[in-house]
Coordinates of C-alpha atoms and ligand atoms in Angstrom, one line a residue:
M1 CA 48.4 65.6 -8.5
A2 CA 46.6 62.4 -9.4
R3 CA 44.0 62.6 -12.1
R4 CA 40.5 63.0 -10.4
R5 CA 38.6 59.6 -10.9
R6 CA 35.1 59.4 -12.0
P7 CA 32.5 58.5 -9.2
D8 CA 32.0 54.8 -10.2
T9 CA 35.7 54.3 -10.0
T10 CA 36.1 56.1 -6.7
L11 CA 33.3 53.8 -5.1
V12 CA 35.9 50.9 -5.8
T13 CA 38.9 52.6 -4.7
G14 CA 38.0 55.2 -2.2
G15 CA 39.7 55.0 1.3
R16 CA 41.5 51.8 0.4
R17 CA 45.1 53.1 1.4
K18 CA 47.6 50.4 1.5
E19 CA 48.7 51.6 5.0
W20 CA 45.0 51.0 6.2
R21 CA 44.3 47.6 4.5
G22 CA 47.5 45.9 4.6
H23 CA 47.6 43.0 2.3
L24 CA 43.9 42.5 2.0
V25 CA 41.4 44.2 -0.2
N26 CA 39.3 46.0 2.4
P27 CA 40.4 47.8 5.6
P28 CA 39.6 45.5 8.5
V29 CA 36.9 46.1 11.1
D30 CA 38.9 46.7 14.3
R31 CA 37.0 47.1 17.7
G32 CA 38.5 49.2 20.6
S33 CA 38.4 52.2 22.8
T34 CA 41.9 52.8 24.0
I35 CA 44.8 53.4 21.7
L36 CA 48.2 52.4 23.3
F37 CA 51.4 54.4 23.0
D38 CA 54.9 53.4 23.7
T39 CA 55.9 56.3 25.7
V40 CA 54.5 59.4 27.3
Q41 CA 56.2 61.4 24.8
E42 CA 54.4 59.7 21.8
L43 CA 51.0 60.0 23.9
R44 CA 51.6 63.8 24.1
A45 CA 52.5 64.3 20.4
S46 CA 49.4 62.6 19.4
G47 CA 46.0 64.3 18.7
P48 CA 42.8 63.8 16.9
G49 CA 42.5 63.8 13.2
L50 CA 42.1 61.3 10.1
G51 CA 45.3 59.1 10.0
R52 CA 46.3 60.0 13.6
Y53 CA 45.9 57.3 16.2
Y54 CA 44.5 59.0 19.5
Y55 CA 41.5 57.7 21.2
G56 CA 38.5 55.6 20.3
L57 CA 36.3 58.6 19.7
H58 CA 38.3 59.8 16.8
G59 CA 38.4 56.3 15.0
W60 CA 41.2 54.3 13.3
P61 CA 41.3 52.9 9.7
T62 CA 37.9 51.3 9.9
Q63 CA 36.2 54.8 10.2
W64 CA 39.0 56.8 8.3
A65 CA 38.6 54.7 5.1
L66 CA 34.9 55.3 5.0
A67 CA 35.2 59.1 5.8
E68 CA 38.0 59.3 3.3
A69 CA 35.9 57.7 0.5
L70 CA 33.0 59.9 1.2
T71 CA 35.3 63.0 0.8
E72 CA 36.5 61.8 -2.4
L73 CA 33.3 61.5 -3.9
E74 CA 32.6 65.2 -3.3
P75 CA 35.0 67.3 -5.5
G76 CA 35.7 70.5 -3.6
A77 CA 35.1 69.0 -0.1
A78 CA 37.9 69.4 2.6
G79 CA 36.8 66.3 4.7
T80 CA 34.0 64.2 6.2
A81 CA 33.0 63.7 9.8
L82 CA 31.0 60.7 10.9
A83 CA 28.3 60.4 13.6
E84 CA 26.4 57.4 14.9
T85 CA 23.0 58.3 13.0
G86 CA 21.9 60.5 10.2
L87 CA 20.0 62.7 12.8
A88 CA 23.3 63.1 14.9
A89 CA 25.0 64.3 11.8
V90 CA 22.1 66.9 11.2
T91 CA 22.2 68.0 14.8
A92 CA 25.9 68.2 15.2
A93 CA 26.2 70.2 11.8
L94 CA 23.7 72.9 13.0
M95 CA 25.4 73.0 16.4
A96 CA 28.9 73.6 14.7
V97 CA 27.6 76.8 13.0
L98 CA 24.7 78.1 15.2
H99 CA 25.1 80.4 18.4
S100 CA 22.7 81.8 20.8
G101 CA 20.8 84.7 19.2
D102 CA 21.2 83.4 15.7
E103 CA 18.3 82.7 13.3
L104 CA 18.2 79.7 11.1
L105 CA 16.1 79.5 7.9
M106 CA 14.8 75.9 7.5
V107 CA 13.1 74.4 4.6
D108 CA 9.4 73.5 5.4
S109 CA 9.8 70.0 3.8
A110 CA 12.6 69.0 6.0
Y111 CA 12.9 65.5 7.7
G112 CA 10.6 65.4 10.6
P113 CA 13.1 64.9 13.4
T114 CA 15.3 67.7 12.1
R115 CA 12.2 69.9 12.5
H116 CA 11.6 68.7 16.0
F117 CA 15.3 69.3 17.0
C118 CA 15.0 72.9 15.7
D119 CA 11.6 73.5 17.4
V120 CA 12.6 72.1 20.7
V121 CA 16.3 72.0 21.2
L122 CA 17.4 75.1 19.3
T123 CA 14.5 77.1 20.8
R124 CA 15.8 76.4 24.3
L125 CA 19.3 77.6 23.3
G126 CA 17.9 80.9 22.0
I127 CA 18.3 80.0 18.3
A128 CA 15.3 80.9 16.4
T129 CA 14.0 78.8 13.3
R130 CA 11.9 80.3 10.5
Y131 CA 10.6 77.9 8.1
Y132 CA 10.5 78.8 4.4
D133 CA 8.4 77.4 1.4
P134 CA 10.5 74.7 -0.5
L135 CA 9.6 76.4 -3.6
A136 CA 11.2 79.6 -2.5
T137 CA 13.8 81.0 -5.1
A138 CA 17.2 82.6 -4.2
E139 CA 15.7 85.9 -4.6
D140 CA 12.7 84.9 -2.2
L141 CA 15.1 83.7 0.4
E142 CA 17.3 86.9 0.1
A143 CA 14.6 88.9 1.0
L144 CA 13.9 86.6 4.0
L145 CA 17.4 87.2 5.5
G146 CA 17.3 89.2 8.5
D147 CA 20.2 90.7 10.6
N148 CA 20.7 87.5 12.7
T149 CA 20.3 85.1 9.9
R150 CA 23.3 82.7 10.2
A151 CA 22.5 79.5 8.3
L152 CA 20.2 78.3 5.7
F153 CA 19.2 74.7 5.6
L154 CA 18.1 72.9 2.5
E155 CA 16.6 69.5 1.7
S156 CA 16.3 68.6 -2.0
P157 CA 14.1 66.9 -2.6
G158 CA 12.0 67.5 0.4
S159 CA 11.0 64.6 2.8
Q160 CA 7.7 63.0 1.8
T161 CA 6.7 65.5 -0.9
F162 CA 9.9 65.7 -3.0
E163 CA 10.0 69.2 -4.0
V164 CA 13.4 70.0 -5.6
Q165 CA 15.1 73.3 -4.7
D166 CA 17.4 75.6 -6.8
V167 CA 20.4 74.3 -4.5
P168 CA 23.2 76.1 -6.6
G169 CA 21.3 79.4 -6.9
I170 CA 20.1 79.5 -3.3
C171 CA 23.8 78.6 -2.0
A172 CA 25.4 81.2 -4.2
M173 CA 23.2 83.8 -2.7
A174 CA 23.7 82.6 0.9
R175 CA 27.7 82.9 0.3
R176 CA 27.3 86.3 -1.2
R177 CA 25.3 87.2 2.1
N178 CA 27.8 85.5 4.4
V179 CA 25.3 82.9 5.5
V180 CA 26.1 79.4 5.8
S181 CA 24.5 76.7 3.7
L182 CA 23.5 73.2 4.9
L183 CA 22.0 70.5 2.7
D184 CA 20.5 67.1 3.7
N185 CA 21.6 65.2 0.7
T186 CA 20.3 61.6 1.9
W187 CA 18.0 61.0 -1.1
A188 CA 20.4 61.8 -3.9
T189 CA 23.8 60.9 -2.2
S190 CA 27.0 62.4 -3.6
L191 CA 26.6 60.1 -6.7
L192 CA 23.3 61.8 -8.0
F193 CA 24.2 65.3 -6.6
P194 CA 27.7 66.1 -5.6
A195 CA 26.6 68.9 -3.2
I196 CA 29.9 70.7 -2.4
A197 CA 30.5 71.1 -6.1
H198 CA 27.1 72.8 -6.3
G199 CA 28.1 75.5 -3.9
V200 CA 26.9 73.9 -0.6
D201 CA 29.1 74.6 2.4
I202 CA 28.0 71.4 4.5
S203 CA 26.4 68.4 3.1
I204 CA 24.8 65.8 5.4
Q205 CA 23.8 62.2 4.6
A206 CA 21.9 59.6 6.5
L207 CA 24.3 56.7 5.5
S208 CA 21.7 54.5 7.2
K209 CA 19.8 54.8 3.8
Y210 CA 21.3 54.2 0.4
V211 CA 25.0 54.1 1.3
G212 CA 24.4 51.3 3.9
G213 CA 21.9 50.0 1.6
H214 CA 20.9 46.8 3.6
S215 CA 18.7 48.1 6.5
D216 CA 21.2 46.8 9.1
L217 CA 22.8 49.9 10.5
L218 CA 22.6 53.5 11.5
L219 CA 25.2 56.1 10.5
G220 CA 25.5 59.6 9.3
S221 CA 28.1 61.8 7.6
I222 CA 28.9 65.5 7.3
T223 CA 30.9 66.6 4.4
A224 CA 32.2 70.1 4.2
N225 CA 34.3 72.6 2.3
S226 CA 37.7 73.9 3.8
E227 CA 35.9 76.9 5.5
Y228 CA 33.7 74.7 7.6
Y229 CA 35.2 71.3 7.8
D230 CA 37.4 71.9 10.9
R231 CA 34.6 73.4 13.0
V232 CA 32.1 70.6 11.9
Q233 CA 34.7 68.0 12.9
R234 CA 35.3 69.8 16.2
A235 CA 31.6 69.8 17.1
V236 CA 31.2 66.2 16.3
W237 CA 34.0 65.4 18.8
D238 CA 32.7 67.9 21.2
F239 CA 29.4 66.3 21.5
G240 CA 31.0 63.0 21.8
H241 CA 29.5 61.7 18.4
A242 CA 31.5 58.7 16.8
A243 CA 30.9 56.0 14.2
A244 CA 30.9 52.4 15.7
P245 CA 33.5 50.2 13.9
D246 CA 31.0 47.5 12.8
D247 CA 28.5 50.1 11.4
A248 CA 31.3 52.1 9.6
W249 CA 32.7 48.8 8.0
L250 CA 29.3 47.7 6.8
T251 CA 28.8 51.1 5.4
S252 CA 32.2 51.0 3.6
R253 CA 30.8 47.6 2.2
G254 CA 27.7 49.2 1.0
L255 CA 29.3 52.0 -0.6
R256 CA 31.2 49.6 -3.1
T257 CA 27.9 48.7 -4.6
L258 CA 26.1 52.0 -4.4
G259 CA 26.3 52.8 -7.9
I260 CA 24.7 49.7 -9.3
R261 CA 22.2 49.6 -6.5
L262 CA 21.0 53.2 -7.1
K263 CA 20.7 52.5 -10.8
R264 CA 18.5 49.5 -10.2
H265 CA 16.4 51.5 -7.6
E266 CA 16.0 54.4 -10.1
E267 CA 14.8 52.1 -13.0
S268 CA 12.4 50.0 -10.9
A269 CA 11.0 53.3 -9.1
L270 CA 10.2 54.8 -12.6
T271 CA 8.8 51.7 -13.9
V272 CA 6.3 51.5 -10.8
A273 CA 5.8 55.4 -10.8
R274 CA 4.8 55.3 -14.4
W275 CA 2.4 52.5 -14.0
L276 CA 0.9 54.3 -11.1
D277 CA 0.5 57.3 -12.9
E278 CA -2.1 55.7 -15.3
Q279 CA -4.3 54.2 -12.6
P280 CA -7.6 56.1 -12.0
Q281 CA -7.2 55.7 -8.1
V282 CA -3.9 57.8 -8.3
A283 CA -4.3 61.7 -8.7
R284 CA -0.5 62.5 -8.7
I285 CA 3.0 61.3 -8.7
L286 CA 5.4 63.2 -6.4
H287 CA 8.7 62.2 -7.9
P288 CA 11.6 64.6 -9.0
A289 CA 11.8 62.9 -12.5
F290 CA 8.1 63.7 -13.3
E291 CA 7.2 67.0 -14.7
S292 CA 4.5 67.2 -12.2
C293 CA 7.0 67.6 -9.4
P294 CA 7.5 71.0 -8.1
G295 CA 11.2 71.9 -8.8
H296 CA 11.4 69.2 -11.6
E297 CA 13.4 71.6 -13.9
Y298 CA 16.1 72.0 -11.1
W299 CA 16.2 68.2 -10.9
K300 CA 16.7 67.9 -14.7
R301 CA 19.4 70.8 -14.7
D302 CA 21.4 69.5 -11.5
F303 CA 20.9 65.8 -10.9
K304 CA 22.6 62.8 -12.5
G305 CA 19.5 60.6 -11.9
S306 CA 16.7 59.7 -9.3
A307 CA 16.5 57.4 -6.4
G308 CA 14.0 54.9 -5.5
L309 CA 11.9 56.9 -3.0
F310 CA 8.8 58.8 -4.0
S311 CA 5.3 59.5 -3.1
F312 CA 1.9 59.5 -4.7
A313 CA -1.3 61.2 -3.9
L314 CA -4.7 59.1 -4.0
S315 CA -7.7 60.2 -5.9
G316 CA -10.5 60.5 -3.5
G317 CA -10.7 58.4 -0.3
D318 CA -9.6 59.5 3.1
S319 CA -6.7 58.8 5.3
A320 CA -8.4 55.6 6.7
A321 CA -8.9 54.2 3.2
R322 CA -5.4 54.9 2.5
D323 CA -4.3 53.1 5.7
H324 CA -6.3 50.0 4.5
L325 CA -4.7 50.3 1.1
I326 CA -1.3 50.1 2.7
D327 CA -2.4 47.2 4.9
R328 CA -3.4 45.1 1.8
L329 CA 0.2 45.3 0.3
E330 CA 2.0 42.2 0.6
M331 CA 5.4 43.1 -1.0
F332 CA 6.1 46.2 0.9
G333 CA 7.2 46.2 4.5
I334 CA 5.4 49.0 6.6
G335 CA 8.2 50.8 8.5
Y336 CA 10.2 54.0 8.5
S337 CA 13.7 54.4 6.9
W338 CA 14.5 53.4 3.5
G339 CA 17.3 53.0 1.0
G340 CA 17.7 49.2 1.7
F341 CA 17.3 46.3 -0.8
E342 CA 13.7 45.8 0.3
S343 CA 10.7 47.7 -0.6
L344 CA 8.9 49.7 1.9
V345 CA 5.6 51.7 2.3
T346 CA 4.5 54.3 4.8
P347 CA 1.6 56.9 4.9
A348 CA 3.0 60.3 4.2
E349 CA 1.7 63.0 6.6
P350 CA 3.7 66.1 5.9
I351 CA 3.9 68.8 8.4
R352 CA 3.8 72.3 7.0
T353 CA 3.8 75.8 8.6
A354 CA 5.3 77.9 5.7
S355 CA 3.7 76.5 2.7
S356 CA 0.6 74.8 1.6
P357 CA 1.0 71.8 -0.8
D358 CA -1.4 72.0 -3.8
W359 CA -2.5 68.3 -3.9
E360 CA -5.6 66.9 -2.5
G361 CA -6.1 63.3 -1.3
P362 CA -4.1 61.3 1.0
L363 CA -0.4 60.5 0.3
V364 CA 1.5 57.1 0.1
R365 CA 5.4 57.0 0.2
L366 CA 7.0 54.1 -1.4
Q367 CA 10.6 53.0 -1.3
I368 CA 11.2 50.6 -4.3
G369 CA 13.8 47.8 -3.5
L370 CA 15.6 45.6 -5.7
E371 CA 12.7 43.1 -6.3
D372 CA 11.2 42.5 -9.7
P373 CA 9.2 45.6 -10.4
G374 CA 6.6 43.3 -12.0
D375 CA 5.9 41.7 -8.8
L376 CA 5.6 45.1 -7.1
I377 CA 3.2 46.4 -9.5
A378 CA 1.1 43.3 -9.3
D379 CA 0.8 43.9 -5.5
L380 CA -0.1 47.4 -6.0
E381 CA -2.7 46.5 -8.5
Q382 CA -4.4 44.1 -6.1
A383 CA -4.2 46.6 -3.4
L384 CA -5.6 49.5 -5.4
G385 CA -8.3 47.4 -7.1
A386 CA -10.3 47.6 -3.7
Y387 CA -9.5 51.4 -3.2
P388 CA -11.2 53.3 -1.7
Ligands
PLP401 C1 16.4 58.9 7.8 C2 16.9 60.3 7.5 C3 17.7 61.1 8.3 C4 18.1 60.5 9.8 O1 18.8 59.4 9.6 P1 19.0 58.4 10.8 O2 20.4 57.5 10.4 O3 17.7 57.5 10.6 O4 19.0 59.0 12.1 C5 18.0 62.3 7.9 N1 17.6 62.9 6.9 C6 16.7 62.3 6.1 C7 16.3 63.0 4.9 C8 16.4 61.0 6.3 O5 15.6 60.5 5.5

């Protein structure tokens, strides 16, 4: 048994098998659909799986190298399936474990399109979704389990509002009660929160964000333990999900620098958030590393750091004034997604049905990129100066 390497080393070595990269440092980007066999016997003997040439849907070293590196970053994981977007990874993972008549417990702070899929598609398939408060404890959630509850979905920290959940406690309870746990781990990545080691059965990442890191691709991953990996991979193929070679290759390239980029995102985001916290126009910072963040104690206990995405609540003003503030910013692109090298801003307008957030005032979400934080602060200062 090879000694398990530390994550920063795995970022460099992961997936770079000699038989996949040849004499070069990186596995190549190969494009194709058909795999050719020499004989019918060879064709018949083949099948899908990591390391087995079969058909374009199932990939070749360009995709396998990325999947293997992502698995290596998750102690306890059995494998990783790739899908063409983060959302496809979320929906394929849900479809892998849910059946008609089942109930899903979904965190109320989930990514919007995840919520939409549950409300529209799962409902149509006869699968009920019940939303729960992101601050619910394992005990609270155990009390919510019904006879048909099959799966419990977590997202920690939550989209837009950043509540941190007791992931290990909740997942241990779920396992005891024979309920599968799924986590959207896009904010933290495996580096800041190795999910499988914390008891999660199925961990999903939108690789479009930090792992890709350059705002130039869409891709998603599902990493699972040995109990669930086969059925997740099977569902991904059954729905025809695949990772395009160029996007997989770019994501592998992004992965090599994920560690240093995340550190810089973290430091700059903390610098900006601490500055914002002192401004009279700012009522509250919603950032897992701040004590004011619900679930901060879980972040402190479980996470190895923080990422570059957070929100803040403005003091006074209304959503129109908030929108004008955003329009005045010059260094921040206005647009969805995050995790790239550049700073972004969006209005945050969380949908909640099972919980009521306890702040007042409109919310702004910032993705802090790799620019000099001093320039970002100067920009925020000019924009806030005219608020409301
Ligand atoms: C962006 C995002 C997704 C979806 O990723 P895409 O690649 O854009 O489909 C899923 N979950 C979270 C938390 C996200 O931020």
